[in-house]
PDB file of C-alpha atoms in Angstrom:
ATOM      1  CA  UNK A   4     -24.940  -5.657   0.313  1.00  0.00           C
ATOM      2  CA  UNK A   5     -23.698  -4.505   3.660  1.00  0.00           C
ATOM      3  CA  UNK A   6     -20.271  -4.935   4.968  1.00  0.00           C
ATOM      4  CA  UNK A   7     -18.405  -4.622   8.151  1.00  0.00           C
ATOM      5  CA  UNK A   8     -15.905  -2.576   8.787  1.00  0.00           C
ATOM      6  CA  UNK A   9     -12.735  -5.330   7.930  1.00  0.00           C
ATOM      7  CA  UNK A  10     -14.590  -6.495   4.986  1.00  0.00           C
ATOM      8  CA  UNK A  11     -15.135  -2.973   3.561  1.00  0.00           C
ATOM      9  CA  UNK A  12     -11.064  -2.042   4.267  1.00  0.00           C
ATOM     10  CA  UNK A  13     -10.504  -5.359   2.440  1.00  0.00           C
ATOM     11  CA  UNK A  14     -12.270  -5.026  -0.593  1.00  0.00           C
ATOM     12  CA  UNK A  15     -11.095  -1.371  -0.729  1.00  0.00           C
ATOM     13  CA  UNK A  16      -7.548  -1.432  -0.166  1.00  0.00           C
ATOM     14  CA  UNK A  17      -7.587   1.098   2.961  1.00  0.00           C
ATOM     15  CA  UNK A  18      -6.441   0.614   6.326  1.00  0.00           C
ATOM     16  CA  UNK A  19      -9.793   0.169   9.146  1.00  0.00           C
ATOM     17  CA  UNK A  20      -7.767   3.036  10.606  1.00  0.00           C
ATOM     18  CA  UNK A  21      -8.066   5.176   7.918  1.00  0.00           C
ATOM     19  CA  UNK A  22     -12.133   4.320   7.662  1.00  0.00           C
ATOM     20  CA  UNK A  23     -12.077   5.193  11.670  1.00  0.00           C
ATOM     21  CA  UNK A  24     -10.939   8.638  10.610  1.00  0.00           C
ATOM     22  CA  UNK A  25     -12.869   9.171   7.590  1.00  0.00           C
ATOM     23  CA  UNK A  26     -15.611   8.846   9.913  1.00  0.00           C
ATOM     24  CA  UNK A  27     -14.198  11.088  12.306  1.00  0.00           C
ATOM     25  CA  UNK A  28     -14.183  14.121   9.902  1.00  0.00           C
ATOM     26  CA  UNK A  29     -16.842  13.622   8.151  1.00  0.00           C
ATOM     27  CA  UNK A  30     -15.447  12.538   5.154  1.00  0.00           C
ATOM     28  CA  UNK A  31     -17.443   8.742   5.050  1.00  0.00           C
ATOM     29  CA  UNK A  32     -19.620   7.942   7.327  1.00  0.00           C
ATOM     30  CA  UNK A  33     -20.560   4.091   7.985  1.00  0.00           C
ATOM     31  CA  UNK A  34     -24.433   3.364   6.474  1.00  0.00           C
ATOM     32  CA  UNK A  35     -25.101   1.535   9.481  1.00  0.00           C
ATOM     33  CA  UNK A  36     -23.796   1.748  13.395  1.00  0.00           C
ATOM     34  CA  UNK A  37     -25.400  -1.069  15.719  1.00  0.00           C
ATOM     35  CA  UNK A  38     -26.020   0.450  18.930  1.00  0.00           C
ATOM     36  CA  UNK A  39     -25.447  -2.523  20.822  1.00  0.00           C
ATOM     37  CA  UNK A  40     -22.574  -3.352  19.510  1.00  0.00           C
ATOM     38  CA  UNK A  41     -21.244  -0.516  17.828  1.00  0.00           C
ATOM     39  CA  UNK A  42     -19.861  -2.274  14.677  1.00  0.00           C
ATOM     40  CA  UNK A  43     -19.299   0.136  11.573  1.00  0.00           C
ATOM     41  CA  UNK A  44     -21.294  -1.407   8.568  1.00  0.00           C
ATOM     42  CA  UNK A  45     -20.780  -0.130   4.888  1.00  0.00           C
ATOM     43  CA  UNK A  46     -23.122  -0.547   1.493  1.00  0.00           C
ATOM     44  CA  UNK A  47     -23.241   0.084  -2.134  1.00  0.00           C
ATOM     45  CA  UNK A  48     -23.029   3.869  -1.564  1.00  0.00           C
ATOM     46  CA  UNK A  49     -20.569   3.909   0.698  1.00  0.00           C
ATOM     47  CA  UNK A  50     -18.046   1.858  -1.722  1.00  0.00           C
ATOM     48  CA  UNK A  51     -19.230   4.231  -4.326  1.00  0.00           C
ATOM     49  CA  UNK A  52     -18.375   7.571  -2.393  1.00  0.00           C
ATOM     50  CA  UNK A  53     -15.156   5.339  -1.395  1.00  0.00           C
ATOM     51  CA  UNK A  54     -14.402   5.328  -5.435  1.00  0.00           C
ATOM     52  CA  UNK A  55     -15.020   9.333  -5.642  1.00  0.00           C
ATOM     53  CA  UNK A  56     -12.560   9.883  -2.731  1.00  0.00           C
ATOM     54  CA  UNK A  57     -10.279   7.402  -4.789  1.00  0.00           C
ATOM     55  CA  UNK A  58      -9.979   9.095  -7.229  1.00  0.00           C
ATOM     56  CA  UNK A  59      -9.662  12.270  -6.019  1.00  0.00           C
ATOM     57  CA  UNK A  60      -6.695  10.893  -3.879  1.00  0.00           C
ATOM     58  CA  UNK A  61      -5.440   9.480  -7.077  1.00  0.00           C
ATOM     59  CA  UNK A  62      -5.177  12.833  -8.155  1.00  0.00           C
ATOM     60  CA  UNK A  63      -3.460  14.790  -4.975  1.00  0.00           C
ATOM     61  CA  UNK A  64      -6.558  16.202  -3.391  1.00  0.00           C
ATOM     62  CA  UNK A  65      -5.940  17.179   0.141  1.00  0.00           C
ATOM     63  CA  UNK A  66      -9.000  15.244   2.097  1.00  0.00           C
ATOM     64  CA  UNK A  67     -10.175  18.955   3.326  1.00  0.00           C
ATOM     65  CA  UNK A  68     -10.543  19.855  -0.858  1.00  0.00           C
ATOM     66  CA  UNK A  69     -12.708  16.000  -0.841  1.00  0.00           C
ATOM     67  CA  UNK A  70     -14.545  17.371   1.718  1.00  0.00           C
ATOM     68  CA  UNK A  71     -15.750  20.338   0.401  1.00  0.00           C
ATOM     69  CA  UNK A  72     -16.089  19.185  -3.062  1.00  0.00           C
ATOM     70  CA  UNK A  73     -18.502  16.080  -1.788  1.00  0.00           C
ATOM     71  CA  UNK A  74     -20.409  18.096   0.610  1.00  0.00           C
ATOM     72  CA  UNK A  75     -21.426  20.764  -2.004  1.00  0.00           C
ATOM     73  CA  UNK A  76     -25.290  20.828  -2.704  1.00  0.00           C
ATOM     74  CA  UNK A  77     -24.417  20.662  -6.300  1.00  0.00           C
ATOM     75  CA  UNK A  78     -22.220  17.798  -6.601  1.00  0.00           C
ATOM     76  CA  UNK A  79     -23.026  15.794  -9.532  1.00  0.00           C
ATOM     77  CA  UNK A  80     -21.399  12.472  -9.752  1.00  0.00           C
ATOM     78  CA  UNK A  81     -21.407  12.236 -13.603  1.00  0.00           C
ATOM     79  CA  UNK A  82     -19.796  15.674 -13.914  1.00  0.00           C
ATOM     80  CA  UNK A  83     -17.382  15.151 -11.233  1.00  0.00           C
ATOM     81  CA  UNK A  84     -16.044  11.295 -13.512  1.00  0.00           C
ATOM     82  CA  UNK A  85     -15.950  13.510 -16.303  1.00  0.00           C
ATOM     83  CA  UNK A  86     -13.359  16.296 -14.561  1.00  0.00           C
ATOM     84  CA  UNK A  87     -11.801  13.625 -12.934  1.00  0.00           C
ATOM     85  CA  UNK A  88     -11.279  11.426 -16.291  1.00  0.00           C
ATOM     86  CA  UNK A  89      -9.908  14.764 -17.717  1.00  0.00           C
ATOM     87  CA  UNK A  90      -7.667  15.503 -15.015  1.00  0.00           C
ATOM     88  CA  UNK A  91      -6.092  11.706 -15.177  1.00  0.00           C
ATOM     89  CA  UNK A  92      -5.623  12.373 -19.064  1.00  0.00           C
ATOM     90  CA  UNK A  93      -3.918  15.348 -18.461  1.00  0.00           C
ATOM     91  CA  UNK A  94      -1.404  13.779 -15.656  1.00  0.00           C
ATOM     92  CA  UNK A  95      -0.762  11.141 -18.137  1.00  0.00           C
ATOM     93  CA  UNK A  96       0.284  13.287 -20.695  1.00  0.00           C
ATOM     94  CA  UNK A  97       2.631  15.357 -18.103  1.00  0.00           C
ATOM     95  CA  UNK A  98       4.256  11.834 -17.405  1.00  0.00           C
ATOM     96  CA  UNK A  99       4.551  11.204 -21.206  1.00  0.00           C
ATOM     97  CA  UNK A 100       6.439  14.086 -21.561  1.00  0.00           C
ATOM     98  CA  UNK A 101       8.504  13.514 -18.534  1.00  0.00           C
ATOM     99  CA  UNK A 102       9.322  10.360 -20.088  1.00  0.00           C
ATOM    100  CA  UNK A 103       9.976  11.816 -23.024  1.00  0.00           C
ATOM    101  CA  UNK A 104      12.010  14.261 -21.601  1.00  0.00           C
ATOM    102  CA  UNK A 105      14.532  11.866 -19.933  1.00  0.00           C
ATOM    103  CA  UNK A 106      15.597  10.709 -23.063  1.00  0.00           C
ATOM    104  CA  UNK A 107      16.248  14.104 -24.051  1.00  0.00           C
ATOM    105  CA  UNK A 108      18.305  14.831 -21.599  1.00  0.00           C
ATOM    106  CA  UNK A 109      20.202  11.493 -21.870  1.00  0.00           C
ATOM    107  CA  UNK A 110      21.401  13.157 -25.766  1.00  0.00           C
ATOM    108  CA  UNK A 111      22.591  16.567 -23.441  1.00  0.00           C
ATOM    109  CA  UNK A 112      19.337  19.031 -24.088  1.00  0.00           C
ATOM    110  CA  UNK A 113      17.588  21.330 -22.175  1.00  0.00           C
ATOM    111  CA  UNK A 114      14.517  19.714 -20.993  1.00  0.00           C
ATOM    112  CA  UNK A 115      13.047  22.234 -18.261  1.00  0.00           C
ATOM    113  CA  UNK A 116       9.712  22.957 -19.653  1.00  0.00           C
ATOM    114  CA  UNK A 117       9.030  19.406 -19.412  1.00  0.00           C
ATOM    115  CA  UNK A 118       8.417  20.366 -15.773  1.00  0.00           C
ATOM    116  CA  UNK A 119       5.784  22.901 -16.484  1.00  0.00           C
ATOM    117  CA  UNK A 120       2.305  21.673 -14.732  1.00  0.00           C
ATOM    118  CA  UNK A 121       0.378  24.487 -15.069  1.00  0.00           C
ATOM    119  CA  UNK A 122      -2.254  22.990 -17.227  1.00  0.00           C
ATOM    120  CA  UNK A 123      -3.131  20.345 -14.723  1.00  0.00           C
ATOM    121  CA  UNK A 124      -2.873  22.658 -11.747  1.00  0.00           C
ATOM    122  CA  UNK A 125      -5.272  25.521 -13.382  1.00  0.00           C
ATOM    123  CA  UNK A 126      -7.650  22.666 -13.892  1.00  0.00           C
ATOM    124  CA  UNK A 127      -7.608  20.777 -10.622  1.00  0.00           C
ATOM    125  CA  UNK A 128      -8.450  24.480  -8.615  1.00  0.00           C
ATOM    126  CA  UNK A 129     -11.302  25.297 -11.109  1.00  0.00           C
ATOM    127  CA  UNK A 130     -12.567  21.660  -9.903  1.00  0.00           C
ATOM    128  CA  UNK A 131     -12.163  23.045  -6.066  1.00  0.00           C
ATOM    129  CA  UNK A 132     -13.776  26.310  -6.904  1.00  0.00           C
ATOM    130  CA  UNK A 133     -16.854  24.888  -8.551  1.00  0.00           C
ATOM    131  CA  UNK A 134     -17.859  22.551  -6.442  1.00  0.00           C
ATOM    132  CA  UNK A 135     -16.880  25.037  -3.260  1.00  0.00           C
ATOM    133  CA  UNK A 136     -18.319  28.167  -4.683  1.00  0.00           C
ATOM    134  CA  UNK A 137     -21.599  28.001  -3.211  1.00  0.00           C
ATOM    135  CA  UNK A 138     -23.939  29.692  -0.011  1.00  0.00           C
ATOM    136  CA  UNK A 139     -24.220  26.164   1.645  1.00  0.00           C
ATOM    137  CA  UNK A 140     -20.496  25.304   1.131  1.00  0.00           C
ATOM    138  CA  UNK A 141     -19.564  28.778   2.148  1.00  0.00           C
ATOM    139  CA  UNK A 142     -21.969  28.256   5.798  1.00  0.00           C
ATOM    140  CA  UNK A 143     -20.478  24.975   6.210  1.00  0.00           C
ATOM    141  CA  UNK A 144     -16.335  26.503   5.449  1.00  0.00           C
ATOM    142  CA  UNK A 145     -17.113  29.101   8.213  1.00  0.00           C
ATOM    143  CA  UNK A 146     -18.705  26.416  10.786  1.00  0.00           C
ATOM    144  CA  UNK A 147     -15.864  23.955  10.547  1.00  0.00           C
ATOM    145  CA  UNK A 148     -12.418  26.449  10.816  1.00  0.00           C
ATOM    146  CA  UNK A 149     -13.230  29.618  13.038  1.00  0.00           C
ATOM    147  CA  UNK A 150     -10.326  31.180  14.378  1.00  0.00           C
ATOM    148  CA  UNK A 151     -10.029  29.258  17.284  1.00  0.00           C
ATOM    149  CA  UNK A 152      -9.857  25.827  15.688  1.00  0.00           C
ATOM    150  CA  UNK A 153      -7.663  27.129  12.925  1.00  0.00           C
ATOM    151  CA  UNK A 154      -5.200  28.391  15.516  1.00  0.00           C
ATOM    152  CA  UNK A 155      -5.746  24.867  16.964  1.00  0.00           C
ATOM    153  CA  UNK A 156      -4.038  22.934  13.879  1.00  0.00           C
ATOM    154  CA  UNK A 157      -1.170  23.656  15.343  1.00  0.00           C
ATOM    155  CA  UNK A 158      -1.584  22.207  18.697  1.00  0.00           C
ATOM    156  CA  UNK A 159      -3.321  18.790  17.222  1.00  0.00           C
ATOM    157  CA  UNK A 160       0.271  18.613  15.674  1.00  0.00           C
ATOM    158  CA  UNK A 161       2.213  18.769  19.129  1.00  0.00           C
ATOM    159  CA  UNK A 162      -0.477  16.426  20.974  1.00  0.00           C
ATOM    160  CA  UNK A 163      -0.132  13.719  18.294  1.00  0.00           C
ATOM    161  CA  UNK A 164       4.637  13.822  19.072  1.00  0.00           C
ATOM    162  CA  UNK A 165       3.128  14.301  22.472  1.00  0.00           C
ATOM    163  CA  UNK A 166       1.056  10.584  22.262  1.00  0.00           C
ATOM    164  CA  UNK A 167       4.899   9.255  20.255  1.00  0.00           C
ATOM    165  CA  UNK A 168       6.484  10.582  23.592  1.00  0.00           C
ATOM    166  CA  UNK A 169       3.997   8.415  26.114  1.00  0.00           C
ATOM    167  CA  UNK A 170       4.220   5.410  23.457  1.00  0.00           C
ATOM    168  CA  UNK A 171       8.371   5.789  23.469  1.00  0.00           C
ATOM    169  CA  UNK A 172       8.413   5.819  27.373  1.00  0.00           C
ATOM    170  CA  UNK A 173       5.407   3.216  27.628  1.00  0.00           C
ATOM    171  CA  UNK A 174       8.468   0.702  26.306  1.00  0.00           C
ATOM    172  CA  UNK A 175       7.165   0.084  22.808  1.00  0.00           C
ATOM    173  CA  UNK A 176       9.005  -0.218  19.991  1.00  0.00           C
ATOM    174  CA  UNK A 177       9.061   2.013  16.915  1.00  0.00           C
ATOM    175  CA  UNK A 178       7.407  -0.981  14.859  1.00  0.00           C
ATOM    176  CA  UNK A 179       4.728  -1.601  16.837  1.00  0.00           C
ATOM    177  CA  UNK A 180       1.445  -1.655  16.488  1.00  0.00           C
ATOM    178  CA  UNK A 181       0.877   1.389  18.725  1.00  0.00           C
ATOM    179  CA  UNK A 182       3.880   3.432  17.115  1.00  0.00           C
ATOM    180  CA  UNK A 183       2.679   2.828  13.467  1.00  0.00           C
ATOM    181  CA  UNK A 184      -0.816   3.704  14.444  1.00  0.00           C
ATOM    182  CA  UNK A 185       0.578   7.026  15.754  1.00  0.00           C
ATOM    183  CA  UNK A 186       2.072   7.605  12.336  1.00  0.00           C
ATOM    184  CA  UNK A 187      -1.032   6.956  10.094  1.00  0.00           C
ATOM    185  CA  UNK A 188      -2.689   9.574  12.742  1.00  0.00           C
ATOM    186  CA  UNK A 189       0.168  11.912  12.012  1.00  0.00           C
ATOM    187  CA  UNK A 190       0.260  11.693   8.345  1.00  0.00           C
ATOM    188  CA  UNK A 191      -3.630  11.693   8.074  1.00  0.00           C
ATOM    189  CA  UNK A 192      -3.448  14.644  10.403  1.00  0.00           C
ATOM    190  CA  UNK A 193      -0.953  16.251   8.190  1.00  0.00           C
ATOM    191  CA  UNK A 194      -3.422  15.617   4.732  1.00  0.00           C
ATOM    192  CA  UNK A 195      -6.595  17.149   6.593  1.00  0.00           C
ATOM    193  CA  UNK A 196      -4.880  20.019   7.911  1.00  0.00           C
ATOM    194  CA  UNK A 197      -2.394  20.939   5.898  1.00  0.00           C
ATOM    195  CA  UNK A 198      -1.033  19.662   2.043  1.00  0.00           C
ATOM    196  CA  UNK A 199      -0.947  15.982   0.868  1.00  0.00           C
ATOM    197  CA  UNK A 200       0.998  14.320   2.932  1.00  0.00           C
ATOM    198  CA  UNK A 201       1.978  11.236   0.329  1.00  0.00           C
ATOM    199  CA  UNK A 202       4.903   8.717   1.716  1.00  0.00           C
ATOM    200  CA  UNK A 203       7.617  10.310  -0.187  1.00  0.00           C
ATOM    201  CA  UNK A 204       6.754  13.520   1.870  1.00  0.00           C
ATOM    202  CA  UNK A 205       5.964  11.643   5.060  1.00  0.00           C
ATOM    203  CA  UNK A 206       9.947  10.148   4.972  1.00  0.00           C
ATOM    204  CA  UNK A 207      11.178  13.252   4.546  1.00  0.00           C
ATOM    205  CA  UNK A 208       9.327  14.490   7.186  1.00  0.00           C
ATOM    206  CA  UNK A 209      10.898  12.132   9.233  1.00  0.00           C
ATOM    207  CA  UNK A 210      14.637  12.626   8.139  1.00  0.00           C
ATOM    208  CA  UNK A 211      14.025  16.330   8.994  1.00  0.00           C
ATOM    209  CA  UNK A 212      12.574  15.844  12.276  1.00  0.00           C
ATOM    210  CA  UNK A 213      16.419  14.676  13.044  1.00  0.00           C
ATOM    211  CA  UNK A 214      18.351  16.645  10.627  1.00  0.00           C
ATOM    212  CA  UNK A 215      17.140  19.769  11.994  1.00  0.00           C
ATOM    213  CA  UNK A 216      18.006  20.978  15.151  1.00  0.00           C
ATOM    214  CA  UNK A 217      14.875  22.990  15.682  1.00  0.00           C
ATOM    215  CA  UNK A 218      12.672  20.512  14.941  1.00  0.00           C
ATOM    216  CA  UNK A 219      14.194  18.118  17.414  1.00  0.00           C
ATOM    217  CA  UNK A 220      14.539  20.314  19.647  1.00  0.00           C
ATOM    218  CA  UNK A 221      10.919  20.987  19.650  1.00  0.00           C
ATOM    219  CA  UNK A 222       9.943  17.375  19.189  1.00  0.00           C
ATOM    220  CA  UNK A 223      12.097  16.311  22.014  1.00  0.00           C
ATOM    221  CA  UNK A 224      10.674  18.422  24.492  1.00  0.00           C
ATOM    222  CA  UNK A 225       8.636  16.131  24.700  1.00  0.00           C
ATOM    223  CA  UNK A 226      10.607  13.485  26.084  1.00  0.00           C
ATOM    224  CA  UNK A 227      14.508  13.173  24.679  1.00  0.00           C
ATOM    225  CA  UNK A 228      14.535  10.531  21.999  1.00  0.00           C
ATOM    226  CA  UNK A 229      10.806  11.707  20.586  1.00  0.00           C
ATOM    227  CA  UNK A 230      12.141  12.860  17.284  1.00  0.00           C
ATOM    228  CA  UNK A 231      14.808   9.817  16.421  1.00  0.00           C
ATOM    229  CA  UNK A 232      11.732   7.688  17.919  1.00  0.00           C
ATOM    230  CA  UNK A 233       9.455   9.336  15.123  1.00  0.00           C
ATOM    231  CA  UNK A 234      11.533   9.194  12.444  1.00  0.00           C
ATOM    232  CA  UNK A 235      12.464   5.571  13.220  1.00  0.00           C
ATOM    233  CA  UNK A 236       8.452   4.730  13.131  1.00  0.00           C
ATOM    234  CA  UNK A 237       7.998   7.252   9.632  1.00  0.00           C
ATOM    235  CA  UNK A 238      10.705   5.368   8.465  1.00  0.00           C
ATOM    236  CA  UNK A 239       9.456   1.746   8.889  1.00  0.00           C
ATOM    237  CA  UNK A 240       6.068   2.734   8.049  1.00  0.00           C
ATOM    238  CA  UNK A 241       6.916   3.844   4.140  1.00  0.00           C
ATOM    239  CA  UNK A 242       8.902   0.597   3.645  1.00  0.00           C
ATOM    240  CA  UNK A 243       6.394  -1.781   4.915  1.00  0.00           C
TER     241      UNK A 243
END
């Protein structure tokens, strides 16, 4: 079975932007490029790496930890379903007792420890370490964040409100194509480099980057109107 690009987003449920950086980092390649015409194809293994990154999503990994944890020489698929199966059974019994705990505090108790995810956390870096703790992994960390690149995260952040400035003053609108495209980059930017960047955090990202005078400031040195523009763009993107 081989796919094209729109086909594979389809059946997957992710944006062809998304795919477009997945390949860009490394994270999944296409199986096939034609060299003619440069069309992205995808097979049987690519939906089934697709389903490992899934999950893993499912479960708050940032896409660097996917990274490292699929590029290990010792990645074992079956082993990897079988942390991953107990690391869903343990987030469903935090929300069980979150649940639970609602209804305790409807009667007036103390419900704090219901907040406790400690088990689930403990677990999820013992997944990272394993599958990271190796020679290969360790050659690999070093090749892909020197010094200079990690000292470069930064600046990919202010060249991505730098592209929202030229969009703004181009004369598009924060719903457009161009502006939401900007804010998948952003957000995706935000995962790789950073933490999770979910929607819930994404918004308030973008009611911060107006709230706070220092980050407007520094957004909108860019071009007055960069940070309202952003936030207007976050905004729309997380409710549509």
């Amino acid at each position: 079975m081989k796919m094209q690009i729109n086909e594979f987003a389809k059946l997957t449920g992710v944006s062809v932007r998304t795919l477009h950086y997945y390949d860009e980092i490394g994270l999944l390649t296409p199986a096939e490029v034609d060299e003619w015409t440069g069309y992205r194809f995808y097979d049987e293994n690519s939906l089934e790496k697709m389903q490992q990154i899934m999950f893993y999503r499912e479960l708050d990994f940032s896409l660097k930890s996917i990274i490292e944890i699929l590029s290990s020489p010792d990645y074992d698929k079956q082993k990897a379903l079988d942390e991953q199966k107990r690391l869903l059974i343990l987030k469903k019994e935090r929300l069980e007792k979150l649940i639970s705990a609602i209804d305790s505090a409807k009667k007036g108790q103390n419900i704090m420890n219901a907040f406790d995810n400690a088990k689930f956390e403990n677990y999820k870096n013992e997944v990272k370490e394993k599958w990271g703790n190796t020679e290969a992994y360790k050659e690999y960390s070093q090749k892909g964040y020197t010094k200079d690149n990690f000292n470069a995260l930064g600046e990919g952040l202010e060249r991505i409100l730098e592209e929202f400035a030229i969009c703004m003053n181009s004369g598009a609108t924060f719903d457009s194509v161009d502006a939401q495209k900007l804010v998948e980059k952003l957000q995706n930017y935000i995962t790789e480099n950073f933490y999770a960047c979910t929607n819930e955090i994404l918004a308030g990202l973008g009611q911060m980057y107006v709230a706070d005078e220092r980050f407007k400031n520094n957004i909108d040195k860019h071009s007055i109107g960069t940070a309202e523009f952003v936030s207007k763009a976050i905004e729309y993107h997380v409710h549509h």
